[in-house]
mmCIF file of C-alpha atoms in Angstrom:
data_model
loop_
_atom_site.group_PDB
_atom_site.id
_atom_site.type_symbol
_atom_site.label_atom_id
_atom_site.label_comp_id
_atom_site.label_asym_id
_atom_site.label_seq_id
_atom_site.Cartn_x
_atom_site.Cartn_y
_atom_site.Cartn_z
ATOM 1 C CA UNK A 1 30.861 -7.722 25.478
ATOM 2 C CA UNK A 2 29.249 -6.636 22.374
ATOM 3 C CA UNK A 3 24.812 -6.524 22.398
ATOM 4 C CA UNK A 4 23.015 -9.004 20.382
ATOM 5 C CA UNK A 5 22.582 -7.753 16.815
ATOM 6 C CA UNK A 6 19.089 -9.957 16.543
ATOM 7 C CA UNK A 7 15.487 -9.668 18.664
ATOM 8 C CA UNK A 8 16.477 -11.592 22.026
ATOM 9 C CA UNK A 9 13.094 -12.824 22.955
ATOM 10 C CA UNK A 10 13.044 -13.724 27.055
ATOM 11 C CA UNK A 11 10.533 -15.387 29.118
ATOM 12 C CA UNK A 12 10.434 -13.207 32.989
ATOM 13 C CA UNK A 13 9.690 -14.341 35.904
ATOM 14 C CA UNK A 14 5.833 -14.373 37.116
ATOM 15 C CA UNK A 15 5.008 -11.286 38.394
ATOM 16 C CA UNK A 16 2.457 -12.866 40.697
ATOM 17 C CA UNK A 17 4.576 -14.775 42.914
ATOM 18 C CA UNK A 18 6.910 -11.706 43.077
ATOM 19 C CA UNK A 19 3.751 -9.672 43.907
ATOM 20 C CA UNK A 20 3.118 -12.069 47.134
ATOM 21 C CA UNK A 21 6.658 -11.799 47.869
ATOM 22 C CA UNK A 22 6.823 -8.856 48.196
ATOM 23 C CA UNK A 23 3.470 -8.109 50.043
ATOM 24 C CA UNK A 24 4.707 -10.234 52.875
ATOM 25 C CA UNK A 25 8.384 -8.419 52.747
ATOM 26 C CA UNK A 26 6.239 -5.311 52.843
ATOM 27 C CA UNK A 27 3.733 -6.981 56.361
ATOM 28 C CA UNK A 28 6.876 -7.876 58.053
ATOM 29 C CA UNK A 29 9.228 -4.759 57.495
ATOM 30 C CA UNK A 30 5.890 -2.702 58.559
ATOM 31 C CA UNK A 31 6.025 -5.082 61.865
ATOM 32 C CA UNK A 32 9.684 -4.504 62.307
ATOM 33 C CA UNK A 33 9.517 -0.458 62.174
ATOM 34 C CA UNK A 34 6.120 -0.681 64.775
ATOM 35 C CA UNK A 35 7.921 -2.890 67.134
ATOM 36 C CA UNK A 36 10.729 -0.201 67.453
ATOM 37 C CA UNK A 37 13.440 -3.170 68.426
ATOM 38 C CA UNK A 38 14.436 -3.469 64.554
ATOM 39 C CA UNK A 39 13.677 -0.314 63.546
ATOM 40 C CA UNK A 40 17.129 -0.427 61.361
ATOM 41 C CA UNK A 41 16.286 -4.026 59.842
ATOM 42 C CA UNK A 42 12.866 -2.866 58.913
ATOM 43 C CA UNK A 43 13.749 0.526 57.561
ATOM 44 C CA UNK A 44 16.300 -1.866 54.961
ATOM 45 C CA UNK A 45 13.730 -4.234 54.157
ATOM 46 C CA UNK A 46 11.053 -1.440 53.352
ATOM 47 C CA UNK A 47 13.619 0.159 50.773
ATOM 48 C CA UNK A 48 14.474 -3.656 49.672
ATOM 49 C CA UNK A 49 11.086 -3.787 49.045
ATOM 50 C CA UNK A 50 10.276 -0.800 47.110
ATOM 51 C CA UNK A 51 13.550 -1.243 45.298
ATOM 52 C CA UNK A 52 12.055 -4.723 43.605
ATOM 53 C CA UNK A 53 8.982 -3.548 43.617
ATOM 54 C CA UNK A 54 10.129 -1.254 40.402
ATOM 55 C CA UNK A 55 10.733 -4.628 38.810
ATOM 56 C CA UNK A 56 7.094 -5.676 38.408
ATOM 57 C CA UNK A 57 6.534 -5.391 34.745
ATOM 58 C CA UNK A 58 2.772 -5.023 32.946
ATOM 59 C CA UNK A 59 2.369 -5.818 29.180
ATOM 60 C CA UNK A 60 -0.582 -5.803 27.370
ATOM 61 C CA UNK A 61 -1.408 -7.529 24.549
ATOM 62 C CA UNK A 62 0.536 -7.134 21.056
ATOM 63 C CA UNK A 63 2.882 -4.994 22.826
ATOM 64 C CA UNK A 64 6.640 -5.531 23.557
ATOM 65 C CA UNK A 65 9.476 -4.107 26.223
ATOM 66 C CA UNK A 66 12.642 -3.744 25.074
ATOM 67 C CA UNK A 67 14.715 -3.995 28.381
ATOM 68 C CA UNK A 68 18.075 -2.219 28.208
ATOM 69 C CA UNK A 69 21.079 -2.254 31.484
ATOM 70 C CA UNK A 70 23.116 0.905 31.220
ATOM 71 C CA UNK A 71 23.076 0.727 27.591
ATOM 72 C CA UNK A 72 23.225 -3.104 26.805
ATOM 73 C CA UNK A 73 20.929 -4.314 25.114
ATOM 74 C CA UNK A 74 19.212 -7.617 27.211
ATOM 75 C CA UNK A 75 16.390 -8.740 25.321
ATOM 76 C CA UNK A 76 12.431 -8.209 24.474
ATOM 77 C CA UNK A 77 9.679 -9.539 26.609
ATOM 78 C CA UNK A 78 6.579 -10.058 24.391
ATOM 79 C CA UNK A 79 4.280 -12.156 26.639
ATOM 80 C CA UNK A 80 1.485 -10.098 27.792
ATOM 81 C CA UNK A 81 0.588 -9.848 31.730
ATOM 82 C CA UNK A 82 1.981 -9.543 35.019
ATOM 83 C CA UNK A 83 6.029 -10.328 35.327
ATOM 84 C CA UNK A 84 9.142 -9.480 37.065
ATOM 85 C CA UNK A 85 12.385 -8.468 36.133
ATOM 86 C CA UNK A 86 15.809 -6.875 37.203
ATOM 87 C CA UNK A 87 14.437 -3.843 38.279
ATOM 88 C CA UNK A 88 17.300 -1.598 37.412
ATOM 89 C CA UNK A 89 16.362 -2.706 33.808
ATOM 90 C CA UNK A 90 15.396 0.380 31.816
ATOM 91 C CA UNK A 91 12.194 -0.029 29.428
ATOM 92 C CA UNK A 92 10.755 0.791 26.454
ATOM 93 C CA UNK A 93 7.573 0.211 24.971
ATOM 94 C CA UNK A 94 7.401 -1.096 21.285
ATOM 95 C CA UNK A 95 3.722 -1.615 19.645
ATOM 96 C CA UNK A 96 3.477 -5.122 17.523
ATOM 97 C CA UNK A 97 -0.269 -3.994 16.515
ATOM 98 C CA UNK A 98 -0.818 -3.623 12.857
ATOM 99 C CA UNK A 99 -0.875 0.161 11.598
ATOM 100 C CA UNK A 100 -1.744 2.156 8.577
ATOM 101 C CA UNK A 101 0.080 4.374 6.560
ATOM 102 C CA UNK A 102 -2.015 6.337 3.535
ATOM 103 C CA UNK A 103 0.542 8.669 2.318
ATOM 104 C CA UNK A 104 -0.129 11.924 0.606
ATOM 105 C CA UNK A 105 -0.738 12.214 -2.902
ATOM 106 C CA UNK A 106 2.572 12.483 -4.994
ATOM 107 C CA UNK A 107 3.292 14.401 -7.923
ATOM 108 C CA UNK A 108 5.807 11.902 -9.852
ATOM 109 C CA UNK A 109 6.445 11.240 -13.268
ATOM 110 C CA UNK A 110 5.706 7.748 -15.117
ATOM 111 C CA UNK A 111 8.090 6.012 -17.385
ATOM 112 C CA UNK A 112 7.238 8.062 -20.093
ATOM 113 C CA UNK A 113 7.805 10.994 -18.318
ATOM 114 C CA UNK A 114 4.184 12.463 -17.476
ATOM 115 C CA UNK A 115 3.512 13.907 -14.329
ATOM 116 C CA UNK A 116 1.396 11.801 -12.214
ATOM 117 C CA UNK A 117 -0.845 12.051 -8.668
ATOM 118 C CA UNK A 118 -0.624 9.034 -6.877
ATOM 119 C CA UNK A 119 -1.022 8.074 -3.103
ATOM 120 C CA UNK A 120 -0.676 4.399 -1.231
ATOM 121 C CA UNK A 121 -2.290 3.039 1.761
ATOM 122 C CA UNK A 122 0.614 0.421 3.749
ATOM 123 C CA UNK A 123 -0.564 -1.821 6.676
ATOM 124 C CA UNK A 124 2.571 -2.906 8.516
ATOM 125 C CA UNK A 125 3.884 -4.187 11.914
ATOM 126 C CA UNK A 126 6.821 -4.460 13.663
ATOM 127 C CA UNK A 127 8.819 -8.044 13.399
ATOM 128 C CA UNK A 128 11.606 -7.187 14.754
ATOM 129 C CA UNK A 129 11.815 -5.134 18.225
ATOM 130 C CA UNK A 130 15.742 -4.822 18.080
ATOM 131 C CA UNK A 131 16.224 -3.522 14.971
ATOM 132 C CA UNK A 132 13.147 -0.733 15.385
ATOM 133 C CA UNK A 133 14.583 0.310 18.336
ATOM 134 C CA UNK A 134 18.085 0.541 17.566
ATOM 135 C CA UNK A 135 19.076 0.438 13.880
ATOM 136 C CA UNK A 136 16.616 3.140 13.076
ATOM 137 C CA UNK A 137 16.453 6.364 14.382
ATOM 138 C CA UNK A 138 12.600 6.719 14.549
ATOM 139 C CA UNK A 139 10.888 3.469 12.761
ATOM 140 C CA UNK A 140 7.748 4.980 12.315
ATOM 141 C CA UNK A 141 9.193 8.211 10.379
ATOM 142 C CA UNK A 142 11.313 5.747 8.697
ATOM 143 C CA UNK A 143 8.269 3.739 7.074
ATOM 144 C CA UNK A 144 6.869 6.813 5.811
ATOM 145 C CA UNK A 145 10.038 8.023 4.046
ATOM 146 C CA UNK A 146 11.212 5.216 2.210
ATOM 147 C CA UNK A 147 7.182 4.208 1.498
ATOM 148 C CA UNK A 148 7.406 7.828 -0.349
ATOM 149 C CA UNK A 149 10.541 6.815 -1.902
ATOM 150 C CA UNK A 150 9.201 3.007 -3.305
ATOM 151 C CA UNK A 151 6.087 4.488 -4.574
ATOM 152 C CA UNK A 152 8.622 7.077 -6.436
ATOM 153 C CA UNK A 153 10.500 4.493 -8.193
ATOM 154 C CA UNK A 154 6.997 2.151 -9.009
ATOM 155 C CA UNK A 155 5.632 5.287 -10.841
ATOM 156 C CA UNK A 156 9.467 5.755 -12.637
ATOM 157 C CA UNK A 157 9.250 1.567 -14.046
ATOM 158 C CA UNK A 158 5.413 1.642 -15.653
ATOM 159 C CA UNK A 159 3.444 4.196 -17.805
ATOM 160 C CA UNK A 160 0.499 5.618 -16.930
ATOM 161 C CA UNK A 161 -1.567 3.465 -19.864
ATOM 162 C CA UNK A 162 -0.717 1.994 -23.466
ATOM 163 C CA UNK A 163 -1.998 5.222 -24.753
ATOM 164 C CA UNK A 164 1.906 6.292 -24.622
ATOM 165 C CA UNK A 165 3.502 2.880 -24.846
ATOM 166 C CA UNK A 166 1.647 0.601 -26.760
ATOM 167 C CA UNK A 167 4.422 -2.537 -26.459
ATOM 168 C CA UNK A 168 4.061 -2.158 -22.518
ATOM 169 C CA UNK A 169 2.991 -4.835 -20.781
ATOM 170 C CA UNK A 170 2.166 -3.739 -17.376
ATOM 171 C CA UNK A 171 0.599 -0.017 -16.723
ATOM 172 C CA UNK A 172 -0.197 1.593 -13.786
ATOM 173 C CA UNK A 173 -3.598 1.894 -14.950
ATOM 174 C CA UNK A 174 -4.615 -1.384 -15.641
ATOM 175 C CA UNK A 175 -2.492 -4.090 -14.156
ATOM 176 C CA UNK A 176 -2.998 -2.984 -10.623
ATOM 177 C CA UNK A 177 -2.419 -6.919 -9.481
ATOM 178 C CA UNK A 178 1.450 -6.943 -10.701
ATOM 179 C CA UNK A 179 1.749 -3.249 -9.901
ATOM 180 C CA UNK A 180 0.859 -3.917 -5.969
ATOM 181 C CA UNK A 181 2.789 -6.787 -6.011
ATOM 182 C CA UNK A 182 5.782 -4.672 -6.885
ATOM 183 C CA UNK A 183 4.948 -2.203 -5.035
ATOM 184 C CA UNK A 184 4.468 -4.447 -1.860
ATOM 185 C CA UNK A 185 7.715 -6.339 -2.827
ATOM 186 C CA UNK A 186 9.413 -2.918 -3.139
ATOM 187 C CA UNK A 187 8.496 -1.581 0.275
ATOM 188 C CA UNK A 188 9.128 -4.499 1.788
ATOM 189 C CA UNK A 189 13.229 -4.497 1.120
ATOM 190 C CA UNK A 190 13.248 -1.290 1.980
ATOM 191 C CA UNK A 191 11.776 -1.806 5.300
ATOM 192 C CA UNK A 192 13.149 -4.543 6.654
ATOM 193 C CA UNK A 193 16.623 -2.892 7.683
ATOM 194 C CA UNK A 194 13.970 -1.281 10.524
ATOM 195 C CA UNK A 195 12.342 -5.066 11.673
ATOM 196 C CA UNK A 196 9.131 -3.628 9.684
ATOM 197 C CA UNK A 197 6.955 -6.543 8.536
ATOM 198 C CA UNK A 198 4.415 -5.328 5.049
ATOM 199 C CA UNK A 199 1.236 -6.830 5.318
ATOM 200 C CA UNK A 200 -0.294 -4.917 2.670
ATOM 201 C CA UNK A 201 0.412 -2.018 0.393
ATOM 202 C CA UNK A 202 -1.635 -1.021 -2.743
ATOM 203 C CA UNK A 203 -2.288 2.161 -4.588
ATOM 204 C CA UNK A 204 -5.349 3.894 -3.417
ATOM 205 C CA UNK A 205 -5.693 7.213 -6.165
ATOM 206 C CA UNK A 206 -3.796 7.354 -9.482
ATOM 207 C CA UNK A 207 -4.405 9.943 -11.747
ATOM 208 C CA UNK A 208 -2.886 12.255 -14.458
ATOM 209 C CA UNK A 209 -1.406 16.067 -12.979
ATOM 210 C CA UNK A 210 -4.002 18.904 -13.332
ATOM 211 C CA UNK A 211 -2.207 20.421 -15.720
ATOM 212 C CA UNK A 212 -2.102 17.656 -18.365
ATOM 213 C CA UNK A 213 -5.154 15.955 -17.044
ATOM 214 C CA UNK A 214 -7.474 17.956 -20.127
ATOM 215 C CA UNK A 215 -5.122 17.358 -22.740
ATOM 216 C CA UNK A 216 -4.990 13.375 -21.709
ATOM 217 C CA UNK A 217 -8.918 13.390 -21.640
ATOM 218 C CA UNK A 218 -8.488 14.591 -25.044
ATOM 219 C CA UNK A 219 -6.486 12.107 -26.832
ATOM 220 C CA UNK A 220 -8.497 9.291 -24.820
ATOM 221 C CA UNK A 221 -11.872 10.733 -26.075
ATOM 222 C CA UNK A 222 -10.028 11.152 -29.641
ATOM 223 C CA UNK A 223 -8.911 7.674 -29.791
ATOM 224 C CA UNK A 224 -12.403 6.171 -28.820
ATOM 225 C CA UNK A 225 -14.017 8.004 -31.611
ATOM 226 C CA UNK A 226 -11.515 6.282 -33.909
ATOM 227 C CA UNK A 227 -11.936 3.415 -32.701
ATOM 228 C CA UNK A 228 -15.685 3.914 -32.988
ATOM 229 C CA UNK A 229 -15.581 5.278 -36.507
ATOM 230 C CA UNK A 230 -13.424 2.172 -37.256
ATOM 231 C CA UNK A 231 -15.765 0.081 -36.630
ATOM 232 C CA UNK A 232 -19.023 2.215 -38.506
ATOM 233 C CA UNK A 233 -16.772 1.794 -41.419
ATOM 234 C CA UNK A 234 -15.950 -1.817 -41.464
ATOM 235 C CA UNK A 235 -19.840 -2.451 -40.428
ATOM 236 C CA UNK A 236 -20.729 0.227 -43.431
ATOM 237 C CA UNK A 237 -18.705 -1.998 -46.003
ATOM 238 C CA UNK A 238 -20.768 -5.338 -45.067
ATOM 239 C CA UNK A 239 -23.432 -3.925 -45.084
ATOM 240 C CA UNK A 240 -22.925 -2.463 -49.164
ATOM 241 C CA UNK A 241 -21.283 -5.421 -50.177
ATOM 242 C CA UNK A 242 -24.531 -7.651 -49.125
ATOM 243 C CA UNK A 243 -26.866 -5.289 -50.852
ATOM 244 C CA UNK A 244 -25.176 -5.539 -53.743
ATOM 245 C CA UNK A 245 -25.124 -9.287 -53.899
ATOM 246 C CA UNK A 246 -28.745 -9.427 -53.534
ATOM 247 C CA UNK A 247 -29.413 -6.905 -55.786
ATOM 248 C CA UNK A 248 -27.112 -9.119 -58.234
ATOM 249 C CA UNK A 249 -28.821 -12.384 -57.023
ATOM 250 C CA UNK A 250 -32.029 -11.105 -57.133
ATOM 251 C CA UNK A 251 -31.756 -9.573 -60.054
ATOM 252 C CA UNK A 252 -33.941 -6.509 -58.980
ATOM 253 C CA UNK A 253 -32.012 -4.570 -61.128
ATOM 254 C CA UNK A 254 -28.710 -4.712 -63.144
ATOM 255 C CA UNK A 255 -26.505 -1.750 -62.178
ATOM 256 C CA UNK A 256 -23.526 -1.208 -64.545
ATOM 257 C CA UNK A 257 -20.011 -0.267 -62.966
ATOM 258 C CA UNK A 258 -20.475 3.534 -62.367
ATOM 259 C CA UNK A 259 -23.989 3.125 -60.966
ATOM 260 C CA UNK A 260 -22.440 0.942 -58.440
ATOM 261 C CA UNK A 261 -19.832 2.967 -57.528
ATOM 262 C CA UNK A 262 -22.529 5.934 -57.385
ATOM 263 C CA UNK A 263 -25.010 3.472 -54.998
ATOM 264 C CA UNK A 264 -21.851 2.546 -53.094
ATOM 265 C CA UNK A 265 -20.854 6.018 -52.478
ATOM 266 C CA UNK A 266 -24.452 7.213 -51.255
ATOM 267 C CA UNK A 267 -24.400 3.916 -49.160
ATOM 268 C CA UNK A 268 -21.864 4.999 -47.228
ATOM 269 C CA UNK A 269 -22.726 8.690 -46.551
ATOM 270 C CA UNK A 270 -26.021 7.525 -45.258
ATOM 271 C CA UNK A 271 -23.974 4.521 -43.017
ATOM 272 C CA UNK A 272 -21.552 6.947 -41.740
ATOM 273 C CA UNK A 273 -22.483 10.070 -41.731
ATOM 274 C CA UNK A 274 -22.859 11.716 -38.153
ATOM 275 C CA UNK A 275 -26.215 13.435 -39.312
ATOM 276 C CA UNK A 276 -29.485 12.119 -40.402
ATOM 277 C CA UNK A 277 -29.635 11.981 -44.030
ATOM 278 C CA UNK A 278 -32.103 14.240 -46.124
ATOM 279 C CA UNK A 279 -34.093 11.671 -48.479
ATOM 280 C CA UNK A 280 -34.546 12.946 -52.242
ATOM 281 C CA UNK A 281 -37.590 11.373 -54.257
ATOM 282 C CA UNK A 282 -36.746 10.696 -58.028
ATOM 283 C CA UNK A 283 -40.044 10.771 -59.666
ATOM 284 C CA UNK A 284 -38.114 10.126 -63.058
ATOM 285 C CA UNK A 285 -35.819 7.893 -64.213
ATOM 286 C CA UNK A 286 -32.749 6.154 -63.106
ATOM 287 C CA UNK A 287 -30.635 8.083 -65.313
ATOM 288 C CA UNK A 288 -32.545 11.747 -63.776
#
């Protein structure tokens, strides 16, 4: 007959009747042996005794035995306390607490192809006792491979930023929601062939390699001080375009098409320039 394929949860006996069983088997084969009549009966019912006493069965909390018979698999006991089973069942401990996994830092590349450190952090538990134990060769090994492996393919699916992508529209970066999700969605298929239940997993350090880190810096520092200088201008243009209207509306002073263009051009050296601006003093005319 074939084992069960799925976690075969079974309810024991109470240990504590067992227990008092046996403590009276244990009084009266004691009598027996110190009467010296039935030495023979109470020799059989001592090793009767001992023999079930290997069946009594301790579980602490958020902990699991996986009881085998020669091989076959016979189910999981996940009660805690005191029971009793076939004592020629072998045992094995299983831990249903949740753990946590940070794994190192990876070097992986990003959709765009730049290298990229990045490490998780993975809280998980086992859901399944059966398959842990027996479709897996070590479960805990297991979750840190194929952890390594999903955060692989998450770095392959997004860029690093829009700096390289603008049309993207999740990064790793920036859209760390969606990126957890799929990272937590990811893991999860992977690790449910071992009966491992994902409670959490999110990226914990994300950064460009060393040896591109400078030159990313770079173009990031470059592109804020065009967007910066973007903005002086369109700010710098108001700003002319106002002082000429009240100049006009005013009329302070009627400037003919190449003293405009001559005002508008010192305008915007003063506006934009990245150094303060030596004043001159005409003490003549206009046209001096």
């Amino acid at each position: 007959m074939e084992s069960a394929k799925v976690e075969n949860i079974r309810k024991p006996a109470s240990g504590y009747v067992m227990l008092f069983f046996l403590l009276v088997m244990l009084a009266v084969a004691i009598w027996l042996l110190a009467g010296k009549t039935y030495e023979g009966w109470g020799g059989a019912l001592m090793v009767l005794c001992l023999i079930l006493l290997k069946g009594l069965l301790v579980i602490a909390p958020n902990t699991a035995k996986v009881m085998l018979l020669f091989g076959a698999y016979k189910g999981t006991v996940r009660e805690s306390g005191l029971f009793w089973v076939n004592p020629f069942y072998g045992r094995t401990t299983v831990s249903l607490r949740a753990r946590n996994f940070e794994s190192e830092q990876l070097k992986v590349n990003d959709k765009m192809g730049n290298p990229v450190l990045i490490s998780v952090i993975l809280v998980w538990k086992v859901k399944d006792t059966y398959r842990a134990s027996f479709d897996v060769d070590d479960y805990a090994k297991f979750v840190k491979v194929q952890t390594d492996a999903a955060v692989r393919k998450l770095a392959a699916s997004y860029p690093y930023d829009h700096f390289e992508d603008e049309r993207a529209g999740v990064t790793l970066s920036t859209d760390f929601a969606e990126v957890n999700s799929t990272l937590e969605k990811e893991t999860t298929e992977r690790l449910d062939l071992a009966g491992i239940d994902v409670i959490e997993a999110r990226i914990t350090h994300l950064a460009y390699a060393p040896e591109i880190a400078s030159v990313m810096l770079r173009r990031q520092q470059a592109s804020a001080v065009v967007a910066a200088r973007h903005k002086i201008v369109e700010g710098a243009v108001g700003m002319v375009e106002s002082a000429l209207q009240l100049l006009s509306a005013k009329q302070i002073i009627n400037l003919d098409e190449e003293k405009k263009a001559a005002m508008v051009s010192n305008l915007m050296v003063v506006l934009c320039g990245d150094r303060d601006t030596q004043p001159v003093v005409n003490t003549g005319t206009l046209n001096q």
